[in-house]
PDB file of C-alpha atoms and ligand atoms in Angstrom:
ATOM      1  CA  UNK A   1       4.547  19.199   6.721  1.00 94.00           C
ATOM      2  CA  UNK A   2       5.179  20.129   3.124  1.00 97.00           C
ATOM      3  CA  UNK A   3       6.741  17.906   0.493  1.00 97.00           C
ATOM      4  CA  UNK A   4       7.752  19.293  -2.895  1.00 98.00           C
ATOM      5  CA  UNK A   5       8.433  16.991  -5.839  1.00 98.00           C
ATOM      6  CA  UNK A   6       9.438  18.212  -9.284  1.00 98.00           C
ATOM      7  CA  UNK A   7       8.689  16.178 -12.418  1.00 98.00           C
ATOM      8  CA  UNK A   8       9.556  16.618 -16.081  1.00 98.00           C
ATOM      9  CA  UNK A   9       7.267  14.065 -17.729  1.00 98.00           C
ATOM     10  CA  UNK A  10       3.738  12.655 -17.362  1.00 98.00           C
ATOM     11  CA  UNK A  11       5.289   9.299 -16.449  1.00 98.00           C
ATOM     12  CA  UNK A  12       7.077  10.882 -13.479  1.00 98.00           C
ATOM     13  CA  UNK A  13       3.895  12.594 -12.282  1.00 98.00           C
ATOM     14  CA  UNK A  14       2.032   9.278 -12.629  1.00 98.00           C
ATOM     15  CA  UNK A  15       4.746   7.631 -10.532  1.00 98.00           C
ATOM     16  CA  UNK A  16       4.435  10.259  -7.772  1.00 98.00           C
ATOM     17  CA  UNK A  17       0.707   9.523  -7.706  1.00 98.00           C
ATOM     18  CA  UNK A  18       1.346   5.780  -7.670  1.00 98.00           C
ATOM     19  CA  UNK A  19       3.654   6.103  -4.666  1.00 98.00           C
ATOM     20  CA  UNK A  20       0.957   8.079  -2.857  1.00 98.00           C
ATOM     21  CA  UNK A  21      -1.598   5.407  -3.729  1.00 98.00           C
ATOM     22  CA  UNK A  22       0.681   2.706  -2.338  1.00 98.00           C
ATOM     23  CA  UNK A  23       0.842   4.537   1.009  1.00 97.00           C
ATOM     24  CA  UNK A  24      -2.785   5.750   1.170  1.00 98.00           C
ATOM     25  CA  UNK A  25      -4.990   4.431   3.938  1.00 97.00           C
ATOM     26  CA  UNK A  26      -8.767   4.208   4.324  1.00 97.00           C
ATOM     27  CA  UNK A  27     -10.124   7.557   5.482  1.00 97.00           C
ATOM     28  CA  UNK A  28      -7.415   9.568   3.731  1.00 98.00           C
ATOM     29  CA  UNK A  29      -8.744  12.697   2.042  1.00 98.00           C
ATOM     30  CA  UNK A  30      -6.695  14.562  -0.559  1.00 98.00           C
ATOM     31  CA  UNK A  31      -7.588  17.791  -2.255  1.00 98.00           C
ATOM     32  CA  UNK A  32      -6.104  18.285  -5.717  1.00 98.00           C
ATOM     33  CA  UNK A  33      -5.592  21.716  -7.194  1.00 98.00           C
ATOM     34  CA  UNK A  34      -4.086  22.942 -10.436  1.00 97.00           C
ATOM     35  CA  UNK A  35      -4.906  24.587 -13.735  1.00 96.00           C
ATOM     36  CA  UNK A  36      -6.460  22.763 -16.666  1.00 94.00           C
ATOM     37  CA  UNK A  37      -3.905  20.547 -18.369  1.00 96.00           C
ATOM     38  CA  UNK A  38      -1.425  20.605 -15.507  1.00 98.00           C
ATOM     39  CA  UNK A  39      -1.639  16.861 -14.834  1.00 97.00           C
ATOM     40  CA  UNK A  40      -4.349  16.277 -12.219  1.00 97.00           C
ATOM     41  CA  UNK A  41      -5.789  13.360 -14.171  1.00 96.00           C
ATOM     42  CA  UNK A  42      -2.344  11.866 -14.834  1.00 98.00           C
ATOM     43  CA  UNK A  43      -1.585  12.121 -11.114  1.00 98.00           C
ATOM     44  CA  UNK A  44      -4.945  10.617 -10.127  1.00 98.00           C
ATOM     45  CA  UNK A  45      -4.432   7.730 -12.551  1.00 98.00           C
ATOM     46  CA  UNK A  46      -1.147   7.054 -10.754  1.00 98.00           C
ATOM     47  CA  UNK A  47      -2.886   7.068  -7.362  1.00 98.00           C
ATOM     48  CA  UNK A  48      -5.439   4.595  -8.724  1.00 98.00           C
ATOM     49  CA  UNK A  49      -2.617   2.374  -9.997  1.00 98.00           C
ATOM     50  CA  UNK A  50      -1.025   2.420  -6.541  1.00 98.00           C
ATOM     51  CA  UNK A  51      -4.364   1.295  -5.132  1.00 98.00           C
ATOM     52  CA  UNK A  52      -4.541  -1.529  -7.723  1.00 98.00           C
ATOM     53  CA  UNK A  53      -7.660  -0.031  -9.313  1.00 98.00           C
ATOM     54  CA  UNK A  54      -8.286  -1.927 -12.550  1.00 97.00           C
ATOM     55  CA  UNK A  55     -10.906   0.346 -14.114  1.00 95.00           C
ATOM     56  CA  UNK A  56      -9.829   3.177 -16.406  1.00 94.00           C
ATOM     57  CA  UNK A  57      -9.681   6.460 -14.502  1.00 95.00           C
ATOM     58  CA  UNK A  58     -10.420   9.795 -16.132  1.00 90.00           C
ATOM     59  CA  UNK A  59     -11.787  13.203 -15.145  1.00 82.00           C
ATOM     60  CA  UNK A  60     -15.288  12.937 -13.604  1.00 74.00           C
ATOM     61  CA  UNK A  61     -16.568  15.562 -16.006  1.00 72.00           C
ATOM     62  CA  UNK A  62     -20.301  14.886 -15.875  1.00 79.00           C
ATOM     63  CA  UNK A  63     -20.572  13.541 -12.354  1.00 86.00           C
ATOM     64  CA  UNK A  64     -19.565  15.001  -9.022  1.00 93.00           C
ATOM     65  CA  UNK A  65     -18.103  11.706  -7.932  1.00 94.00           C
ATOM     66  CA  UNK A  66     -16.679   8.664  -9.635  1.00 95.00           C
ATOM     67  CA  UNK A  67     -16.341   5.528  -7.506  1.00 96.00           C
ATOM     68  CA  UNK A  68     -13.703   2.896  -8.290  1.00 97.00           C
ATOM     69  CA  UNK A  69     -14.245  -0.321  -6.382  1.00 97.00           C
ATOM     70  CA  UNK A  70     -11.729  -2.711  -7.907  1.00 97.00           C
ATOM     71  CA  UNK A  71      -8.692  -1.677  -5.867  1.00 98.00           C
ATOM     72  CA  UNK A  72      -7.364  -2.536  -2.406  1.00 98.00           C
ATOM     73  CA  UNK A  73      -9.640   0.194  -1.001  1.00 98.00           C
ATOM     74  CA  UNK A  74     -12.535   2.093  -2.580  1.00 98.00           C
ATOM     75  CA  UNK A  75     -11.284   5.142  -4.457  1.00 98.00           C
ATOM     76  CA  UNK A  76     -13.602   8.169  -4.560  1.00 97.00           C
ATOM     77  CA  UNK A  77     -12.701  10.739  -7.193  1.00 97.00           C
ATOM     78  CA  UNK A  78     -14.640  14.002  -6.812  1.00 96.00           C
ATOM     79  CA  UNK A  79     -14.849  16.957  -9.152  1.00 94.00           C
ATOM     80  CA  UNK A  80     -17.137  19.459  -7.451  1.00 94.00           C
ATOM     81  CA  UNK A  81     -16.684  22.195 -10.081  1.00 92.00           C
ATOM     82  CA  UNK A  82     -20.351  22.054 -11.083  1.00 90.00           C
ATOM     83  CA  UNK A  83     -21.701  22.271  -7.547  1.00 92.00           C
ATOM     84  CA  UNK A  84     -23.907  25.356  -7.351  1.00 89.00           C
ATOM     85  CA  UNK A  85     -25.164  24.797  -3.820  1.00 91.00           C
ATOM     86  CA  UNK A  86     -23.376  23.080  -0.968  1.00 92.00           C
ATOM     87  CA  UNK A  87     -26.559  21.081  -0.292  1.00 94.00           C
ATOM     88  CA  UNK A  88     -25.841  19.059  -3.412  1.00 94.00           C
ATOM     89  CA  UNK A  89     -23.058  17.460  -1.394  1.00 96.00           C
ATOM     90  CA  UNK A  90     -25.609  16.305   1.192  1.00 96.00           C
ATOM     91  CA  UNK A  91     -27.759  14.963  -1.627  1.00 94.00           C
ATOM     92  CA  UNK A  92     -24.972  12.718  -2.887  1.00 94.00           C
ATOM     93  CA  UNK A  93     -24.307  11.600   0.693  1.00 96.00           C
ATOM     94  CA  UNK A  94     -20.752  12.920   0.788  1.00 97.00           C
ATOM     95  CA  UNK A  95     -20.250  11.963   4.434  1.00 97.00           C
ATOM     96  CA  UNK A  96     -20.368   8.278   3.534  1.00 97.00           C
ATOM     97  CA  UNK A  97     -17.341   8.903   1.310  1.00 97.00           C
ATOM     98  CA  UNK A  98     -15.420  11.460   3.404  1.00 97.00           C
ATOM     99  CA  UNK A  99     -15.776   9.411   6.588  1.00 96.00           C
ATOM    100  CA  UNK A 100     -15.927   5.982   4.992  1.00 95.00           C
ATOM    101  CA  UNK A 101     -13.463   3.218   4.291  1.00 95.00           C
ATOM    102  CA  UNK A 102     -11.955   4.542   1.100  1.00 98.00           C
ATOM    103  CA  UNK A 103      -9.566   7.169  -0.220  1.00 98.00           C
ATOM    104  CA  UNK A 104     -10.970  10.509  -1.434  1.00 98.00           C
ATOM    105  CA  UNK A 105      -9.384  12.695  -4.121  1.00 98.00           C
ATOM    106  CA  UNK A 106     -11.249  16.003  -4.464  1.00 97.00           C
ATOM    107  CA  UNK A 107     -10.779  18.436  -7.339  1.00 96.00           C
ATOM    108  CA  UNK A 108     -12.085  22.006  -6.891  1.00 94.00           C
ATOM    109  CA  UNK A 109     -12.241  21.447  -3.110  1.00 96.00           C
ATOM    110  CA  UNK A 110     -12.066  25.224  -2.561  1.00 95.00           C
ATOM    111  CA  UNK A 111     -15.736  25.378  -3.661  1.00 94.00           C
ATOM    112  CA  UNK A 112     -16.742  23.215  -0.697  1.00 96.00           C
ATOM    113  CA  UNK A 113     -14.036  24.302   1.741  1.00 95.00           C
ATOM    114  CA  UNK A 114     -16.404  24.316   4.728  1.00 96.00           C
ATOM    115  CA  UNK A 115     -16.923  20.575   4.270  1.00 97.00           C
ATOM    116  CA  UNK A 116     -13.271  19.597   3.939  1.00 97.00           C
ATOM    117  CA  UNK A 117     -12.000  17.965   7.147  1.00 97.00           C
ATOM    118  CA  UNK A 118      -8.995  19.490   8.931  1.00 95.00           C
ATOM    119  CA  UNK A 119      -6.918  16.369   8.376  1.00 95.00           C
ATOM    120  CA  UNK A 120      -7.207  16.531   4.584  1.00 98.00           C
ATOM    121  CA  UNK A 121      -3.917  16.660   2.707  1.00 98.00           C
ATOM    122  CA  UNK A 122      -3.615  19.356   0.057  1.00 98.00           C
ATOM    123  CA  UNK A 123      -1.926  18.548  -3.250  1.00 98.00           C
ATOM    124  CA  UNK A 124      -1.097  21.312  -5.704  1.00 98.00           C
ATOM    125  CA  UNK A 125       0.367  20.850  -9.173  1.00 98.00           C
ATOM    126  CA  UNK A 126       1.885  23.864 -10.907  1.00 98.00           C
ATOM    127  CA  UNK A 127       3.709  24.589 -14.135  1.00 98.00           C
ATOM    128  CA  UNK A 128       6.691  26.877 -14.461  1.00 98.00           C
ATOM    129  CA  UNK A 129       7.287  27.547 -18.136  1.00 97.00           C
ATOM    130  CA  UNK A 130      10.715  29.016 -17.394  1.00 98.00           C
ATOM    131  CA  UNK A 131      11.713  25.497 -16.358  1.00 98.00           C
ATOM    132  CA  UNK A 132      10.322  23.906 -19.517  1.00 98.00           C
ATOM    133  CA  UNK A 133       6.994  22.900 -21.001  1.00 98.00           C
ATOM    134  CA  UNK A 134       6.857  19.548 -19.190  1.00 98.00           C
ATOM    135  CA  UNK A 135       8.071  20.758 -15.797  1.00 98.00           C
ATOM    136  CA  UNK A 136       5.610  20.330 -12.918  1.00 98.00           C
ATOM    137  CA  UNK A 137       5.970  21.190  -9.239  1.00 98.00           C
ATOM    138  CA  UNK A 138       3.889  18.953  -6.984  1.00 98.00           C
ATOM    139  CA  UNK A 139       3.369  20.175  -3.417  1.00 98.00           C
ATOM    140  CA  UNK A 140       1.801  17.942  -0.786  1.00 98.00           C
ATOM    141  CA  UNK A 141       0.786  19.572   2.512  1.00 98.00           C
ATOM    142  CA  UNK A 142      -0.282  17.451   5.435  1.00 91.00           C
TER     143      UNK A 142
HETATM  144  P1  LIG B 201      -5.677  18.042 -15.893  1.00 55.50           P
HETATM  145  O1  LIG B 201      -6.407  16.827 -15.411  1.00 55.50           O
HETATM  146  O2  LIG B 201      -4.977  18.799 -14.794  1.00 55.50           O
HETATM  147  O3  LIG B 201      -6.535  18.966 -16.717  1.00 55.50           O
HETATM  148  P2  LIG B 201      -4.301  16.131 -17.548  1.00 55.50           P
HETATM  149  O4  LIG B 201      -3.694  15.174 -16.573  1.00 55.50           O
HETATM  150  O5  LIG B 201      -5.537  15.698 -18.231  1.00 55.50           O
HETATM  151  O6  LIG B 201      -4.509  17.555 -16.845  1.00 55.50           O
HETATM  152  O7  LIG B 201      -3.250  16.484 -18.684  1.00 55.50           O
HETATM  153  C1  LIG B 201      -1.910  16.818 -18.433  1.00 55.50           C
HETATM  154  C2  LIG B 201      -1.200  16.963 -19.782  1.00 55.50           C
HETATM  155  O8  LIG B 201       0.123  17.486 -19.598  1.00 55.50           O
HETATM  156  C3  LIG B 201      -1.054  15.633 -20.494  1.00 55.50           C
HETATM  157  O9  LIG B 201      -1.235  15.838 -21.874  1.00 55.50           O
HETATM  158  C4  LIG B 201       0.392  15.250 -20.186  1.00 55.50           C
HETATM  159  O10 LIG B 201       0.956  14.418 -21.193  1.00 55.50           O
HETATM  160  C5  LIG B 201       1.064  16.600 -20.167  1.00 55.50           C
HETATM  161  N1  LIG B 201       2.282  16.670 -19.338  1.00 55.50           N
HETATM  162  C6  LIG B 201       3.496  17.123 -19.759  1.00 55.50           C
HETATM  163  N2  LIG B 201       4.409  17.088 -18.778  1.00 55.50           N
HETATM  164  C7  LIG B 201       3.768  16.600 -17.682  1.00 55.50           C
HETATM  165  C8  LIG B 201       4.191  16.345 -16.354  1.00 55.50           C
HETATM  166  N3  LIG B 201       5.437  16.604 -15.907  1.00 55.50           N
HETATM  167  N4  LIG B 201       3.276  15.836 -15.499  1.00 55.50           N
HETATM  168  C9  LIG B 201       2.009  15.606 -15.916  1.00 55.50           C
HETATM  169  N5  LIG B 201       1.544  15.837 -17.158  1.00 55.50           N
HETATM  170  C10 LIG B 201       2.420  16.336 -18.059  1.00 55.50           C
HETATM  171 MG1  LIG B 202      -8.454  16.282 -15.387  1.00 55.50          MG
END
């Protein structure tokens, strides 16, 4: 199934994320794809809000994974951009997160595609400058 949602402000993208967070269940895995500055962090902050996460959420720039424990379920935010060898995922014990009791959001999942479970839902955020500077198209495939 594919759902397409169009937004024209960061607040709207945050709200789409929040709605997803409200519906997310333990074991859910989402991949999140989109160019720099497209709104991945805004979206992820909305997901965290929907999960009642109280900590501030930002891009996990210097760590592969950021764990937020204050919400209804654990929220695992991955950015695997700096992974140079797939074994680094074993070293961080990724299976405990992927097959655990929380919700996973994975940026740059294409770099570890062989590890991504079949049931993962793929989220893509894209700009279209012909539709305006703040336009975003959010596609969710499940
Ligand atoms: P990323 O994490 O993908 O690099 P960020 O979420 O950090 O991107 O930044 C997105 C930027 O785009 C923010 O400055 C935000 O205010 C701006 N923006 C403008 N329109 C939108 C929109 N419709 N949805 C999300 N962000 C938007
Ligand atoms: Mg970001």
